[in-house]
């Protein structure tokens, strides 16, 4: 349990540089109340996984922040075989966030989401995925409750992928 309640606006959860062959890299972890992101990829990561990860109330004070983030300014050429199993991202982001829950824009990424919950995040999207090589989403639950303008459950742009089962509910679904 990583509680950053008194960490300030720039407090962050996990910042991942170069990692490989770690399945899971993080398991049974809760990141709570960071001012900035809860989990960020800032370099290439290969064959990594996350099991039972909860990102809760993160990125609420730093404008444009979110729960899970792939740093588009960093040189990330690939996130190969990055798997999220039974993860939850809830109540993250700000009104200026492109995606309050998950914002990943990394070239050459291979992402899998299995039985994940993304709900109650603030921003234009719950999930925004761009320029991914392969995206597989299996049995996902996305719940929206944002009333501050244009709003999407999930945006997938410039990716090859599939969504196999799940639910998107709430305003603007």
PDB file of C-alpha atoms in Angstrom:
ATOM      1  CA  UNK A   1       0.000   0.000   0.000  1.00  0.00           C
ATOM      2  CA  UNK A   2       1.538   3.278  -1.131  1.00  0.00           C
ATOM      3  CA  UNK A   3      -0.378   6.208   0.416  1.00  0.00           C
ATOM      4  CA  UNK A   4       0.778   9.631  -0.771  1.00  0.00           C
ATOM      5  CA  UNK A   5      -1.891  11.678   1.025  1.00  0.00           C
ATOM      6  CA  UNK A   6       0.622  14.227   2.310  1.00  0.00           C
ATOM      7  CA  UNK A   7       2.916  14.062  -0.721  1.00  0.00           C
ATOM      8  CA  UNK A   8       1.875  17.280  -2.468  1.00  0.00           C
ATOM      9  CA  UNK A   9       0.938  18.088  -6.052  1.00  0.00           C
ATOM     10  CA  UNK A  10       3.970  16.407  -7.627  1.00  0.00           C
ATOM     11  CA  UNK A  11       3.906  13.181  -5.617  1.00  0.00           C
ATOM     12  CA  UNK A  12       4.021  10.136  -7.863  1.00  0.00           C
ATOM     13  CA  UNK A  13       3.511   6.421  -7.441  1.00  0.00           C
ATOM     14  CA  UNK A  14       5.767   4.157  -9.526  1.00  0.00           C
ATOM     15  CA  UNK A  15       8.061   5.505 -12.276  1.00  0.00           C
ATOM     16  CA  UNK A  16       9.225   2.622 -14.459  1.00  0.00           C
ATOM     17  CA  UNK A  17      12.443   2.918 -16.424  1.00  0.00           C
ATOM     18  CA  UNK A  18      13.946  -0.065 -18.264  1.00  0.00           C
ATOM     19  CA  UNK A  19      12.476  -3.366 -17.015  1.00  0.00           C
ATOM     20  CA  UNK A  20      12.224  -6.769 -18.605  1.00  0.00           C
ATOM     21  CA  UNK A  21      11.110 -10.316 -17.913  1.00  0.00           C
ATOM     22  CA  UNK A  22       9.082  -9.614 -14.794  1.00  0.00           C
ATOM     23  CA  UNK A  23       5.706 -11.366 -14.751  1.00  0.00           C
ATOM     24  CA  UNK A  24       4.388  -9.871 -12.549  1.00  0.00           C
ATOM     25  CA  UNK A  25       6.486  -6.785 -11.951  1.00  0.00           C
ATOM     26  CA  UNK A  26       3.937  -5.494  -9.417  1.00  0.00           C
ATOM     27  CA  UNK A  27       1.340  -7.667  -7.664  1.00  0.00           C
ATOM     28  CA  UNK A  28      -1.269  -6.880  -5.007  1.00  0.00           C
ATOM     29  CA  UNK A  29      -0.262  -3.203  -4.820  1.00  0.00           C
ATOM     30  CA  UNK A  30      -2.508  -0.205  -4.082  1.00  0.00           C
ATOM     31  CA  UNK A  31      -1.291   3.276  -5.040  1.00  0.00           C
ATOM     32  CA  UNK A  32      -3.434   5.926  -3.393  1.00  0.00           C
ATOM     33  CA  UNK A  33      -3.797   9.708  -3.557  1.00  0.00           C
ATOM     34  CA  UNK A  34      -0.781  10.845  -5.563  1.00  0.00           C
ATOM     35  CA  UNK A  35      -0.816  14.421  -6.833  1.00  0.00           C
ATOM     36  CA  UNK A  36       0.562  13.301 -10.195  1.00  0.00           C
ATOM     37  CA  UNK A  37       0.362   9.876 -11.900  1.00  0.00           C
ATOM     38  CA  UNK A  38       0.081   6.572 -10.032  1.00  0.00           C
ATOM     39  CA  UNK A  39       2.140   4.490 -12.509  1.00  0.00           C
ATOM     40  CA  UNK A  40       4.288   5.836 -15.357  1.00  0.00           C
ATOM     41  CA  UNK A  41       6.350   4.206 -18.074  1.00  0.00           C
ATOM     42  CA  UNK A  42       9.305   6.448 -18.980  1.00  0.00           C
ATOM     43  CA  UNK A  43      11.455   3.971 -20.958  1.00  0.00           C
ATOM     44  CA  UNK A  44      11.168   0.661 -22.805  1.00  0.00           C
ATOM     45  CA  UNK A  45       9.716  -2.266 -20.874  1.00  0.00           C
ATOM     46  CA  UNK A  46       9.641  -5.848 -22.162  1.00  0.00           C
ATOM     47  CA  UNK A  47       7.627  -8.813 -20.922  1.00  0.00           C
ATOM     48  CA  UNK A  48       6.208  -7.278 -17.772  1.00  0.00           C
ATOM     49  CA  UNK A  49       2.942  -7.746 -15.951  1.00  0.00           C
ATOM     50  CA  UNK A  50       0.754  -6.279 -13.242  1.00  0.00           C
ATOM     51  CA  UNK A  51      -1.593  -8.414 -11.150  1.00  0.00           C
ATOM     52  CA  UNK A  52      -4.247  -7.044  -8.790  1.00  0.00           C
ATOM     53  CA  UNK A  53      -2.922  -3.493  -9.095  1.00  0.00           C
ATOM     54  CA  UNK A  54      -5.165  -0.692  -7.805  1.00  0.00           C
ATOM     55  CA  UNK A  55      -4.525   2.924  -8.798  1.00  0.00           C
ATOM     56  CA  UNK A  56      -6.908   5.034  -6.700  1.00  0.00           C
ATOM     57  CA  UNK A  57      -7.394   8.820  -6.616  1.00  0.00           C
ATOM     58  CA  UNK A  58      -4.132   9.655  -8.424  1.00  0.00           C
ATOM     59  CA  UNK A  59      -3.280  12.636 -10.618  1.00  0.00           C
ATOM     60  CA  UNK A  60      -5.979  14.785  -9.053  1.00  0.00           C
ATOM     61  CA  UNK A  61      -3.926  17.951  -8.408  1.00  0.00           C
ATOM     62  CA  UNK A  62      -1.476  18.110 -11.336  1.00  0.00           C
ATOM     63  CA  UNK A  63      -3.284  19.367 -14.455  1.00  0.00           C
ATOM     64  CA  UNK A  64      -3.540  16.834 -17.278  1.00  0.00           C
ATOM     65  CA  UNK A  65      -2.343  13.933 -15.138  1.00  0.00           C
ATOM     66  CA  UNK A  66      -3.876  10.452 -14.870  1.00  0.00           C
ATOM     67  CA  UNK A  67      -3.691   7.053 -13.176  1.00  0.00           C
ATOM     68  CA  UNK A  68      -1.468   5.101 -15.638  1.00  0.00           C
ATOM     69  CA  UNK A  69       0.710   6.976 -18.121  1.00  0.00           C
ATOM     70  CA  UNK A  70       3.212   6.186 -20.875  1.00  0.00           C
ATOM     71  CA  UNK A  71       5.424   9.248 -21.243  1.00  0.00           C
ATOM     72  CA  UNK A  72       5.055  10.443 -24.814  1.00  0.00           C
ATOM     73  CA  UNK A  73       7.988  12.866 -24.405  1.00  0.00           C
ATOM     74  CA  UNK A  74      10.371  10.042 -23.458  1.00  0.00           C
ATOM     75  CA  UNK A  75      11.932   7.846 -26.105  1.00  0.00           C
ATOM     76  CA  UNK A  76       9.757   4.777 -25.675  1.00  0.00           C
ATOM     77  CA  UNK A  77      10.153   2.618 -28.736  1.00  0.00           C
ATOM     78  CA  UNK A  78       8.318  -0.335 -27.258  1.00  0.00           C
ATOM     79  CA  UNK A  79       6.340  -1.759 -24.396  1.00  0.00           C
ATOM     80  CA  UNK A  80       6.449  -5.372 -25.483  1.00  0.00           C
ATOM     81  CA  UNK A  81       4.072  -7.803 -23.831  1.00  0.00           C
ATOM     82  CA  UNK A  82       2.781  -5.541 -21.107  1.00  0.00           C
ATOM     83  CA  UNK A  83      -0.108  -7.303 -19.338  1.00  0.00           C
ATOM     84  CA  UNK A  84      -2.574  -5.970 -16.772  1.00  0.00           C
ATOM     85  CA  UNK A  85      -4.567  -8.680 -14.919  1.00  0.00           C
ATOM     86  CA  UNK A  86      -7.447  -7.758 -12.594  1.00  0.00           C
ATOM     87  CA  UNK A  87      -6.339  -4.138 -12.282  1.00  0.00           C
ATOM     88  CA  UNK A  88      -8.497  -1.232 -11.177  1.00  0.00           C
ATOM     89  CA  UNK A  89      -8.019   2.467 -11.999  1.00  0.00           C
ATOM     90  CA  UNK A  90     -10.513   4.696 -10.203  1.00  0.00           C
ATOM     91  CA  UNK A  91     -11.098   8.397  -9.431  1.00  0.00           C
ATOM     92  CA  UNK A  92      -7.939   9.645 -11.184  1.00  0.00           C
ATOM     93  CA  UNK A  93      -7.211  12.657 -13.407  1.00  0.00           C
ATOM     94  CA  UNK A  94      -8.373  16.254 -13.777  1.00  0.00           C
ATOM     95  CA  UNK A  95     -10.735  18.098 -16.110  1.00  0.00           C
ATOM     96  CA  UNK A  96      -7.742  18.869 -18.379  1.00  0.00           C
ATOM     97  CA  UNK A  97      -6.652  15.212 -18.645  1.00  0.00           C
ATOM     98  CA  UNK A  98      -6.785  13.586 -22.080  1.00  0.00           C
ATOM     99  CA  UNK A  99      -7.524  10.403 -20.149  1.00  0.00           C
ATOM    100  CA  UNK A 100      -8.038  10.385 -16.409  1.00  0.00           C
ATOM    101  CA  UNK A 101      -7.627   6.629 -16.072  1.00  0.00           C
ATOM    102  CA  UNK A 102      -5.083   5.304 -18.596  1.00  0.00           C
ATOM    103  CA  UNK A 103      -3.187   7.431 -21.141  1.00  0.00           C
ATOM    104  CA  UNK A 104      -0.703   5.360 -23.136  1.00  0.00           C
ATOM    105  CA  UNK A 105       0.774   6.589 -26.400  1.00  0.00           C
ATOM    106  CA  UNK A 106       3.850   4.465 -27.021  1.00  0.00           C
ATOM    107  CA  UNK A 107       5.093   3.228 -30.378  1.00  0.00           C
ATOM    108  CA  UNK A 108       5.478  -0.499 -30.751  1.00  0.00           C
ATOM    109  CA  UNK A 109       3.456  -1.394 -27.691  1.00  0.00           C
ATOM    110  CA  UNK A 110       1.813  -4.749 -27.135  1.00  0.00           C
ATOM    111  CA  UNK A 111      -0.754  -4.353 -24.349  1.00  0.00           C
ATOM    112  CA  UNK A 112      -3.218  -6.774 -22.804  1.00  0.00           C
ATOM    113  CA  UNK A 113      -5.908  -5.897 -20.274  1.00  0.00           C
ATOM    114  CA  UNK A 114      -7.652  -8.871 -18.606  1.00  0.00           C
ATOM    115  CA  UNK A 115     -10.630  -8.453 -16.240  1.00  0.00           C
ATOM    116  CA  UNK A 116      -9.844  -4.810 -15.454  1.00  0.00           C
ATOM    117  CA  UNK A 117     -12.065  -2.070 -14.021  1.00  0.00           C
ATOM    118  CA  UNK A 118     -11.634   1.571 -15.066  1.00  0.00           C
ATOM    119  CA  UNK A 119     -14.227   3.852 -13.523  1.00  0.00           C
ATOM    120  CA  UNK A 120     -14.979   7.304 -12.196  1.00  0.00           C
ATOM    121  CA  UNK A 121     -11.913   8.963 -13.715  1.00  0.00           C
ATOM    122  CA  UNK A 122     -11.993  12.612 -14.782  1.00  0.00           C
ATOM    123  CA  UNK A 123     -10.949  13.843 -18.231  1.00  0.00           C
ATOM    124  CA  UNK A 124     -11.943  13.491 -21.865  1.00  0.00           C
ATOM    125  CA  UNK A 125     -11.505   9.681 -21.832  1.00  0.00           C
ATOM    126  CA  UNK A 126     -11.410   6.921 -19.260  1.00  0.00           C
ATOM    127  CA  UNK A 127      -8.801   5.203 -21.462  1.00  0.00           C
ATOM    128  CA  UNK A 128      -6.789   6.671 -24.361  1.00  0.00           C
ATOM    129  CA  UNK A 129      -4.525   4.335 -26.378  1.00  0.00           C
ATOM    130  CA  UNK A 130      -2.590   5.599 -29.401  1.00  0.00           C
ATOM    131  CA  UNK A 131      -0.008   4.184 -31.833  1.00  0.00           C
ATOM    132  CA  UNK A 132       0.043   0.738 -30.247  1.00  0.00           C
ATOM    133  CA  UNK A 133       1.176  -2.221 -32.265  1.00  0.00           C
ATOM    134  CA  UNK A 134      -1.293  -4.624 -30.643  1.00  0.00           C
ATOM    135  CA  UNK A 135      -4.001  -4.100 -28.019  1.00  0.00           C
ATOM    136  CA  UNK A 136      -6.082  -6.893 -26.525  1.00  0.00           C
ATOM    137  CA  UNK A 137      -8.859  -6.004 -24.080  1.00  0.00           C
ATOM    138  CA  UNK A 138     -10.682  -8.914 -22.462  1.00  0.00           C
ATOM    139  CA  UNK A 139     -13.656  -8.568 -20.114  1.00  0.00           C
ATOM    140  CA  UNK A 140     -13.278  -4.919 -19.134  1.00  0.00           C
ATOM    141  CA  UNK A 141     -15.671  -2.758 -17.130  1.00  0.00           C
ATOM    142  CA  UNK A 142     -15.631   0.989 -17.858  1.00  0.00           C
ATOM    143  CA  UNK A 143     -17.957   3.238 -15.884  1.00  0.00           C
ATOM    144  CA  UNK A 144     -18.215   6.954 -16.574  1.00  0.00           C
ATOM    145  CA  UNK A 145     -19.504   9.671 -14.294  1.00  0.00           C
ATOM    146  CA  UNK A 146     -17.918  12.793 -15.731  1.00  0.00           C
ATOM    147  CA  UNK A 147     -20.186  15.712 -16.542  1.00  0.00           C
ATOM    148  CA  UNK A 148     -17.524  18.241 -17.615  1.00  0.00           C
ATOM    149  CA  UNK A 149     -17.800  18.275 -21.401  1.00  0.00           C
ATOM    150  CA  UNK A 150     -17.006  15.808 -24.171  1.00  0.00           C
ATOM    151  CA  UNK A 151     -16.398  12.389 -22.737  1.00  0.00           C
ATOM    152  CA  UNK A 152     -15.514   8.937 -24.042  1.00  0.00           C
ATOM    153  CA  UNK A 153     -15.164   5.575 -22.329  1.00  0.00           C
ATOM    154  CA  UNK A 154     -12.259   4.454 -24.496  1.00  0.00           C
ATOM    155  CA  UNK A 155     -10.450   5.891 -27.502  1.00  0.00           C
ATOM    156  CA  UNK A 156      -8.201   3.630 -29.563  1.00  0.00           C
ATOM    157  CA  UNK A 157      -6.310   5.535 -32.271  1.00  0.00           C
ATOM    158  CA  UNK A 158      -3.774   4.108 -34.714  1.00  0.00           C
ATOM    159  CA  UNK A 159      -3.730   0.672 -33.066  1.00  0.00           C
ATOM    160  CA  UNK A 160      -4.275  -2.912 -34.111  1.00  0.00           C
ATOM    161  CA  UNK A 161      -6.438  -4.609 -31.557  1.00  0.00           C
ATOM    162  CA  UNK A 162      -9.517  -6.318 -30.273  1.00  0.00           C
ATOM    163  CA  UNK A 163     -12.022  -5.991 -27.469  1.00  0.00           C
ATOM    164  CA  UNK A 164     -13.486  -9.305 -26.323  1.00  0.00           C
ATOM    165  CA  UNK A 165     -16.276  -8.796 -23.823  1.00  0.00           C
ATOM    166  CA  UNK A 166     -16.954  -6.118 -21.293  1.00  0.00           C
ATOM    167  CA  UNK A 167     -19.228  -3.243 -20.432  1.00  0.00           C
ATOM    168  CA  UNK A 168     -19.174   0.527 -20.842  1.00  0.00           C
ATOM    169  CA  UNK A 169     -21.800   2.321 -18.797  1.00  0.00           C
ATOM    170  CA  UNK A 170     -22.653   5.823 -17.647  1.00  0.00           C
ATOM    171  CA  UNK A 171     -23.253   9.226 -19.188  1.00  0.00           C
ATOM    172  CA  UNK A 172     -21.897   9.561 -22.717  1.00  0.00           C
ATOM    173  CA  UNK A 173     -21.167   5.819 -23.011  1.00  0.00           C
TER     174      UNK A 173
END
